[in-house]
Amino acid sequence: GAGVSQSPRYKVAKRGQDVALRCDPISGHVSLFWYQQALGQGPEFLTYFQNEAQLDKSGLPSDRFFAERPEGSVSTLKIQRTQQEDSAVYLCASRSLQGGYEQFFGPGTRLTVL
Amino acid sequence: DQQVKQNSPSLSVQEGRISILNCDYTNSMFDYFLWYKKYPAEGPTFLISISSIKDKNEDGRFTVFLNKSAKHLSLHIVPSQPGDSAVYFCAASRTTSGTYKYIFGTGTRLKVLA
């Protein structure tokens, strides 16, 4: 596709519910990142994939957060037993290994946990 | 411990004048810096970047200055236009870390007045 796409754009979950957020990176982009942006804050790194390998998951806030990219393209961020503090915008970004270091961001998924 | 700081939450500038957005960082291992612009309900969009081996990079109306000794960078927009009104994030990266993840500041909301 032309850019990074994410779905759903908005998700409302009841506390304790599991959610899955999808990211379609730019075709051919090897690197994929997930960030969490709380209200009034900058995005915070969650995890990084190179192809299907998850090379850095140091930013995942708890073991309720799990990300996968099984075929090296689409990625899913799963949050189990959602809590109110998980409410945030979840941003996905992708990057080509060629060219500069800039990452291209999707529009984000706004998650609201009630 | 916020490694990247944007101390001005907001800035208002008259159309046609210069906008100067500032960013400070604490980690001397950062070697690549970027500015992103964000409109509501959209993902961040890459604006301009600078490597630590340079002290200035220019792209049209946008110039980024880097002062490594002060651990400070700034974004100059000349002349400012109403369409520049958005939230601006600076981001820093360690390209030697292997993940190229970004550390973002908290953003500065720029309002360009017509």
PDB file of C-alpha atoms in Angstrom:
ATOM      1  CA  GLY A   1       0.000   0.000   0.000  1.00  0.00           C
ATOM      2  CA  ALA A   2       0.902   3.659  -0.162  1.00  0.00           C
ATOM      3  CA  GLY A   3       1.398   4.048   3.572  1.00  0.00           C
ATOM      4  CA  VAL A   4       1.176   2.286   6.909  1.00  0.00           C
ATOM      5  CA  SER A   5      -2.356   1.310   7.784  1.00  0.00           C
ATOM      6  CA  GLN A   6      -3.755   0.313  11.161  1.00  0.00           C
ATOM      7  CA  SER A   7      -7.047  -1.216  12.237  1.00  0.00           C
ATOM      8  CA  PRO A   8      -9.277  -0.666  13.970  1.00  0.00           C
ATOM      9  CA  ARG A   9      -8.872   3.109  14.200  1.00  0.00           C
ATOM     10  CA  TYR A  10     -10.854   3.193  17.439  1.00  0.00           C
ATOM     11  CA  LYS A  11     -11.448   0.454  19.979  1.00  0.00           C
ATOM     12  CA  VAL A  12     -13.436   0.587  23.177  1.00  0.00           C
ATOM     13  CA  ALA A  13     -12.866  -2.309  25.558  1.00  0.00           C
ATOM     14  CA  LYS A  14     -14.226  -3.195  28.948  1.00  0.00           C
ATOM     15  CA  ARG A  15     -11.631  -3.689  31.626  1.00  0.00           C
ATOM     16  CA  GLY A  16     -10.421  -7.263  31.559  1.00  0.00           C
ATOM     17  CA  GLN A  17     -11.167  -7.766  27.885  1.00  0.00           C
ATOM     18  CA  ASP A  18      -8.482  -8.883  25.397  1.00  0.00           C
ATOM     19  CA  VAL A  19      -7.817  -6.720  22.334  1.00  0.00           C
ATOM     20  CA  ALA A  20      -5.836  -7.162  19.115  1.00  0.00           C
ATOM     21  CA  LEU A  21      -4.521  -4.258  17.078  1.00  0.00           C
ATOM     22  CA  ARG A  22      -3.347  -4.730  13.509  1.00  0.00           C
ATOM     23  CA  CYS A  23      -0.637  -2.982  11.523  1.00  0.00           C
ATOM     24  CA  ASP A  24       0.004  -3.241   7.776  1.00  0.00           C
ATOM     25  CA  PRO A  25       3.432  -1.716   7.074  1.00  0.00           C
ATOM     26  CA  ILE A  26       4.601  -0.223   3.823  1.00  0.00           C
ATOM     27  CA  SER A  27       5.258  -3.027   1.375  1.00  0.00           C
ATOM     28  CA  GLY A  28       8.865  -4.154   1.489  1.00  0.00           C
ATOM     29  CA  HIS A  29       9.687  -2.444   4.775  1.00  0.00           C
ATOM     30  CA  VAL A  30      11.728  -4.832   6.846  1.00  0.00           C
ATOM     31  CA  SER A  31      11.609  -2.940  10.142  1.00  0.00           C
ATOM     32  CA  LEU A  32       8.410  -2.493  12.140  1.00  0.00           C
ATOM     33  CA  PHE A  33       7.911  -0.623  15.401  1.00  0.00           C
ATOM     34  CA  TRP A  34       5.083  -0.247  17.902  1.00  0.00           C
ATOM     35  CA  TYR A  35       4.744   2.848  20.080  1.00  0.00           C
ATOM     36  CA  GLN A  36       2.264   3.828  22.766  1.00  0.00           C
ATOM     37  CA  GLN A  37       1.176   7.456  23.067  1.00  0.00           C
ATOM     38  CA  ALA A  38      -0.660   8.491  26.205  1.00  0.00           C
ATOM     39  CA  LEU A  39      -2.663  11.705  26.245  1.00  0.00           C
ATOM     40  CA  GLY A  40      -0.406  14.760  26.249  1.00  0.00           C
ATOM     41  CA  GLN A  41       2.767  12.705  25.901  1.00  0.00           C
ATOM     42  CA  GLY A  42       5.105  11.773  23.121  1.00  0.00           C
ATOM     43  CA  PRO A  43       5.061   8.273  21.653  1.00  0.00           C
ATOM     44  CA  GLU A  44       6.926   5.677  23.732  1.00  0.00           C
ATOM     45  CA  PHE A  45       8.673   2.694  22.197  1.00  0.00           C
ATOM     46  CA  LEU A  46       7.131  -0.708  22.822  1.00  0.00           C
ATOM     47  CA  THR A  47       8.765  -3.221  20.509  1.00  0.00           C
ATOM     48  CA  TYR A  48      10.716  -3.707  17.266  1.00  0.00           C
ATOM     49  CA  PHE A  49      10.692  -6.357  14.548  1.00  0.00           C
ATOM     50  CA  GLN A  50      13.124  -6.999  11.756  1.00  0.00           C
ATOM     51  CA  ASN A  51      11.238  -9.225   9.348  1.00  0.00           C
ATOM     52  CA  GLU A  52       9.551 -11.799  11.598  1.00  0.00           C
ATOM     53  CA  ALA A  53      12.143 -11.586  14.365  1.00  0.00           C
ATOM     54  CA  GLN A  54      11.243  -9.558  17.439  1.00  0.00           C
ATOM     55  CA  LEU A  55      14.615  -8.039  18.242  1.00  0.00           C
ATOM     56  CA  ASP A  56      13.636  -5.643  21.002  1.00  0.00           C
ATOM     57  CA  LYS A  57      10.656  -5.847  23.330  1.00  0.00           C
ATOM     58  CA  SER A  58      12.143  -3.794  26.115  1.00  0.00           C
ATOM     59  CA  GLY A  59       9.336  -1.234  26.033  1.00  0.00           C
ATOM     60  CA  LEU A  60       6.426  -3.613  26.583  1.00  0.00           C
ATOM     61  CA  PRO A  61       4.982  -2.471  29.916  1.00  0.00           C
ATOM     62  CA  SER A  62       3.887  -5.875  31.181  1.00  0.00           C
ATOM     63  CA  ASP A  63       3.492  -9.496  30.203  1.00  0.00           C
ATOM     64  CA  ARG A  64      -0.100  -8.659  29.229  1.00  0.00           C
ATOM     65  CA  PHE A  65       1.336  -7.100  26.067  1.00  0.00           C
ATOM     66  CA  PHE A  66       2.341  -9.380  23.242  1.00  0.00           C
ATOM     67  CA  ALA A  67       3.319  -8.603  19.643  1.00  0.00           C
ATOM     68  CA  GLU A  68       3.885 -10.831  16.661  1.00  0.00           C
ATOM     69  CA  ARG A  69       4.792 -10.582  13.002  1.00  0.00           C
ATOM     70  CA  PRO A  70       4.740 -14.212  11.862  1.00  0.00           C
ATOM     71  CA  GLU A  71       5.350 -13.716   8.133  1.00  0.00           C
ATOM     72  CA  GLY A  72       7.437 -10.576   8.294  1.00  0.00           C
ATOM     73  CA  SER A  73       4.744  -8.238   7.030  1.00  0.00           C
ATOM     74  CA  VAL A  74       1.511  -7.661   9.004  1.00  0.00           C
ATOM     75  CA  SER A  75       1.936  -7.292  12.758  1.00  0.00           C
ATOM     76  CA  THR A  76      -0.514  -7.678  15.610  1.00  0.00           C
ATOM     77  CA  LEU A  77      -0.229  -6.134  19.060  1.00  0.00           C
ATOM     78  CA  LYS A  78      -2.307  -8.017  21.598  1.00  0.00           C
ATOM     79  CA  ILE A  79      -3.201  -6.753  25.033  1.00  0.00           C
ATOM     80  CA  GLN A  80      -4.659  -9.256  27.465  1.00  0.00           C
ATOM     81  CA  ARG A  81      -6.899  -8.378  30.409  1.00  0.00           C
ATOM     82  CA  THR A  82      -6.928  -4.689  29.530  1.00  0.00           C
ATOM     83  CA  GLN A  83      -6.639  -2.128  32.311  1.00  0.00           C
ATOM     84  CA  GLN A  84      -7.650   1.535  32.319  1.00  0.00           C
ATOM     85  CA  GLU A  85      -3.998   2.596  32.172  1.00  0.00           C
ATOM     86  CA  ASP A  86      -3.732   0.861  28.786  1.00  0.00           C
ATOM     87  CA  SER A  87      -5.909   3.604  27.292  1.00  0.00           C
ATOM     88  CA  ALA A  88      -3.721   5.328  24.709  1.00  0.00           C
ATOM     89  CA  VAL A  89      -3.079   5.672  21.002  1.00  0.00           C
ATOM     90  CA  TYR A  90      -1.038   2.777  19.661  1.00  0.00           C
ATOM     91  CA  LEU A  91       1.140   3.757  16.728  1.00  0.00           C
ATOM     92  CA  CYS A  92       2.815   1.457  14.267  1.00  0.00           C
ATOM     93  CA  ALA A  93       5.750   2.557  12.128  1.00  0.00           C
ATOM     94  CA  SER A  94       7.811   0.901   9.440  1.00  0.00           C
ATOM     95  CA  ARG A  95      11.180   1.601   7.936  1.00  0.00           C
ATOM     96  CA  SER A  96      13.144   0.455   4.959  1.00  0.00           C
ATOM     97  CA  LEU A  97      16.696  -0.755   5.503  1.00  0.00           C
ATOM     98  CA  GLN A  98      17.764   1.377   2.569  1.00  0.00           C
ATOM     99  CA  GLY A  99      17.823   5.146   2.717  1.00  0.00           C
ATOM    100  CA  GLY A 100      17.662   7.207   5.897  1.00  0.00           C
ATOM    101  CA  TYR A 101      16.608   6.346   9.408  1.00  0.00           C
ATOM    102  CA  GLU A 102      13.170   7.876   9.209  1.00  0.00           C
ATOM    103  CA  GLN A 103      10.200   5.770  10.240  1.00  0.00           C
ATOM    104  CA  PHE A 104       6.812   6.089   8.564  1.00  0.00           C
ATOM    105  CA  PHE A 105       3.889   6.075  10.948  1.00  0.00           C
ATOM    106  CA  GLY A 106       0.358   4.824  10.596  1.00  0.00           C
ATOM    107  CA  PRO A 107      -2.649   6.817  11.855  1.00  0.00           C
ATOM    108  CA  GLY A 108      -2.781   4.876  15.108  1.00  0.00           C
ATOM    109  CA  THR A 109      -5.441   2.966  17.004  1.00  0.00           C
ATOM    110  CA  ARG A 110      -7.084   4.839  19.851  1.00  0.00           C
ATOM    111  CA  LEU A 111      -7.837   2.340  22.626  1.00  0.00           C
ATOM    112  CA  THR A 112     -10.207   3.340  25.406  1.00  0.00           C
ATOM    113  CA  VAL A 113     -10.595   0.947  28.314  1.00  0.00           C
ATOM    114  CA  LEU A 114     -13.678   1.517  30.435  1.00  0.00           C
TER     115      LEU A 114
ATOM    116  CA  ASP B   1      14.159  10.271  33.556  1.00  0.00           C
ATOM    117  CA  GLN B   2      13.097  11.930  30.376  1.00  0.00           C
ATOM    118  CA  GLN B   3      15.949  11.694  27.908  1.00  0.00           C
ATOM    119  CA  VAL B   4      14.391  14.058  25.362  1.00  0.00           C
ATOM    120  CA  LYS B   5      12.675  17.207  26.546  1.00  0.00           C
ATOM    121  CA  GLN B   6      10.588  19.833  24.849  1.00  0.00           C
ATOM    122  CA  ASN B   7      10.064  22.433  27.531  1.00  0.00           C
ATOM    123  CA  SER B   8       7.584  24.605  25.663  1.00  0.00           C
ATOM    124  CA  PRO B   9       4.197  22.905  25.462  1.00  0.00           C
ATOM    125  CA  SER B  10       2.879  25.560  23.092  1.00  0.00           C
ATOM    126  CA  LEU B  11       3.980  28.386  20.831  1.00  0.00           C
ATOM    127  CA  SER B  12       2.030  31.030  18.903  1.00  0.00           C
ATOM    128  CA  VAL B  13       3.555  32.857  15.946  1.00  0.00           C
ATOM    129  CA  GLN B  14       2.236  35.328  13.387  1.00  0.00           C
ATOM    130  CA  GLU B  15       2.025  34.150   9.814  1.00  0.00           C
ATOM    131  CA  GLY B  16       5.183  35.042   7.885  1.00  0.00           C
ATOM    132  CA  ARG B  17       7.368  35.200  10.988  1.00  0.00           C
ATOM    133  CA  ILE B  18       9.913  32.640  12.182  1.00  0.00           C
ATOM    134  CA  SER B  19       8.896  29.744  14.423  1.00  0.00           C
ATOM    135  CA  ILE B  20      11.613  28.287  16.640  1.00  0.00           C
ATOM    136  CA  LEU B  21      10.958  25.025  18.414  1.00  0.00           C
ATOM    137  CA  ASN B  22      13.487  23.715  20.905  1.00  0.00           C
ATOM    138  CA  CYS B  23      14.505  20.303  22.142  1.00  0.00           C
ATOM    139  CA  ASP B  24      17.063  19.161  24.720  1.00  0.00           C
ATOM    140  CA  TYR B  25      18.460  15.697  25.287  1.00  0.00           C
ATOM    141  CA  THR B  26      20.523  14.100  27.997  1.00  0.00           C
ATOM    142  CA  ASN B  27      21.992  10.961  26.434  1.00  0.00           C
ATOM    143  CA  SER B  28      25.252  11.687  24.643  1.00  0.00           C
ATOM    144  CA  MET B  29      24.956   8.356  22.819  1.00  0.00           C
ATOM    145  CA  PHE B  30      22.164   9.714  20.612  1.00  0.00           C
ATOM    146  CA  ASP B  31      23.559  10.295  17.136  1.00  0.00           C
ATOM    147  CA  TYR B  32      20.516  10.922  14.962  1.00  0.00           C
ATOM    148  CA  PHE B  33      17.715  13.378  15.523  1.00  0.00           C
ATOM    149  CA  LEU B  34      14.421  13.913  13.774  1.00  0.00           C
ATOM    150  CA  TRP B  35      11.446  16.246  13.826  1.00  0.00           C
ATOM    151  CA  TYR B  36       7.936  14.997  13.222  1.00  0.00           C
ATOM    152  CA  LYS B  37       4.732  16.949  12.734  1.00  0.00           C
ATOM    153  CA  LYS B  38       1.403  15.608  13.939  1.00  0.00           C
ATOM    154  CA  TYR B  39      -2.117  16.683  13.060  1.00  0.00           C
ATOM    155  CA  PRO B  40      -5.081  15.502  15.165  1.00  0.00           C
ATOM    156  CA  ALA B  41      -6.211  11.921  14.491  1.00  0.00           C
ATOM    157  CA  GLU B  42      -3.218  11.297  12.214  1.00  0.00           C
ATOM    158  CA  GLY B  43       0.110   9.623  12.772  1.00  0.00           C
ATOM    159  CA  PRO B  44       3.328  11.648  13.032  1.00  0.00           C
ATOM    160  CA  THR B  45       4.757  12.729   9.684  1.00  0.00           C
ATOM    161  CA  PHE B  46       8.506  12.990   9.146  1.00  0.00           C
ATOM    162  CA  LEU B  47       9.722  16.540   8.624  1.00  0.00           C
ATOM    163  CA  ILE B  48      13.498  16.744   8.758  1.00  0.00           C
ATOM    164  CA  SER B  49      16.450  14.988  10.358  1.00  0.00           C
ATOM    165  CA  ILE B  50      20.066  15.587  11.267  1.00  0.00           C
ATOM    166  CA  SER B  51      23.011  13.363  11.989  1.00  0.00           C
ATOM    167  CA  SER B  52      25.324  14.167  14.880  1.00  0.00           C
ATOM    168  CA  ILE B  53      28.183  14.723  12.459  1.00  0.00           C
ATOM    169  CA  LYS B  54      26.425  17.847  11.193  1.00  0.00           C
ATOM    170  CA  ASP B  55      25.298  21.006  12.925  1.00  0.00           C
ATOM    171  CA  LYS B  56      22.715  22.150  10.411  1.00  0.00           C
ATOM    172  CA  ASN B  57      20.342  20.657   7.887  1.00  0.00           C
ATOM    173  CA  GLU B  58      18.007  22.623   5.680  1.00  0.00           C
ATOM    174  CA  ASP B  59      14.976  21.602   3.634  1.00  0.00           C
ATOM    175  CA  GLY B  60      12.972  24.420   2.137  1.00  0.00           C
ATOM    176  CA  ARG B  61      11.358  26.447   4.916  1.00  0.00           C
ATOM    177  CA  PHE B  62      12.630  24.049   7.590  1.00  0.00           C
ATOM    178  CA  THR B  63      16.089  24.119   9.177  1.00  0.00           C
ATOM    179  CA  VAL B  64      17.299  22.008  12.048  1.00  0.00           C
ATOM    180  CA  PHE B  65      20.283  23.097  14.126  1.00  0.00           C
ATOM    181  CA  LEU B  66      22.218  20.782  16.403  1.00  0.00           C
ATOM    182  CA  ASN B  67      24.485  21.933  19.245  1.00  0.00           C
ATOM    183  CA  LYS B  68      26.102  18.754  20.517  1.00  0.00           C
ATOM    184  CA  SER B  69      28.039  20.364  23.338  1.00  0.00           C
ATOM    185  CA  ALA B  70      24.804  21.803  24.720  1.00  0.00           C
ATOM    186  CA  LYS B  71      22.796  18.693  23.818  1.00  0.00           C
ATOM    187  CA  HIS B  72      20.281  20.960  22.169  1.00  0.00           C
ATOM    188  CA  LEU B  73      18.515  21.051  18.845  1.00  0.00           C
ATOM    189  CA  SER B  74      16.086  23.465  17.348  1.00  0.00           C
ATOM    190  CA  LEU B  75      13.725  23.581  14.397  1.00  0.00           C
ATOM    191  CA  HIS B  76      13.305  26.857  12.526  1.00  0.00           C
ATOM    192  CA  ILE B  77      10.350  27.408  10.219  1.00  0.00           C
ATOM    193  CA  VAL B  78      10.628  30.446   7.965  1.00  0.00           C
ATOM    194  CA  PRO B  79       8.222  31.841   6.945  1.00  0.00           C
ATOM    195  CA  SER B  80       5.564  30.272   9.125  1.00  0.00           C
ATOM    196  CA  GLN B  81       2.251  29.447   7.469  1.00  0.00           C
ATOM    197  CA  PRO B  82      -1.172  28.654   8.981  1.00  0.00           C
ATOM    198  CA  GLY B  83      -0.885  25.092   7.634  1.00  0.00           C
ATOM    199  CA  ASP B  84       2.138  24.607   9.882  1.00  0.00           C
ATOM    200  CA  SER B  85      -0.168  24.640  12.914  1.00  0.00           C
ATOM    201  CA  ALA B  86       0.305  21.196  14.470  1.00  0.00           C
ATOM    202  CA  VAL B  87       2.112  19.418  17.292  1.00  0.00           C
ATOM    203  CA  TYR B  88       5.833  19.008  16.669  1.00  0.00           C
ATOM    204  CA  PHE B  89       7.820  16.184  18.230  1.00  0.00           C
ATOM    205  CA  CYS B  90      11.562  15.864  18.308  1.00  0.00           C
ATOM    206  CA  ALA B  91      12.971  12.369  18.449  1.00  0.00           C
ATOM    207  CA  ALA B  92      16.428  10.969  19.101  1.00  0.00           C
ATOM    208  CA  SER B  93      17.967   7.674  18.155  1.00  0.00           C
ATOM    209  CA  ARG B  94      21.136   5.656  18.696  1.00  0.00           C
ATOM    210  CA  THR B  95      21.901   4.238  15.286  1.00  0.00           C
ATOM    211  CA  THR B  96      24.507   1.957  16.825  1.00  0.00           C
ATOM    212  CA  SER B  97      21.916   0.294  19.074  1.00  0.00           C
ATOM    213  CA  GLY B  98      20.702  -2.006  16.336  1.00  0.00           C
ATOM    214  CA  THR B  99      17.027  -1.197  16.729  1.00  0.00           C
ATOM    215  CA  TYR B 100      16.924   2.464  15.655  1.00  0.00           C
ATOM    216  CA  LYS B 101      14.066   3.050  18.051  1.00  0.00           C
ATOM    217  CA  TYR B 102      13.125   6.635  18.743  1.00  0.00           C
ATOM    218  CA  ILE B 103      12.933   8.430  22.054  1.00  0.00           C
ATOM    219  CA  PHE B 104      10.409  11.236  21.687  1.00  0.00           C
ATOM    220  CA  GLY B 105       9.901  14.500  23.490  1.00  0.00           C
ATOM    221  CA  THR B 106       6.466  15.468  24.762  1.00  0.00           C
ATOM    222  CA  GLY B 107       5.751  17.783  21.853  1.00  0.00           C
ATOM    223  CA  THR B 108       5.197  21.487  21.236  1.00  0.00           C
ATOM    224  CA  ARG B 109       1.885  22.705  19.872  1.00  0.00           C
ATOM    225  CA  LEU B 110       2.520  25.384  17.263  1.00  0.00           C
ATOM    226  CA  LYS B 111      -0.222  27.773  16.313  1.00  0.00           C
ATOM    227  CA  VAL B 112       0.417  30.061  13.352  1.00  0.00           C
ATOM    228  CA  LEU B 113      -1.929  33.012  13.400  1.00  0.00           C
ATOM    229  CA  ALA B 114      -3.186  34.421  10.109  1.00  0.00           C
TER     230      ALA B 114
END
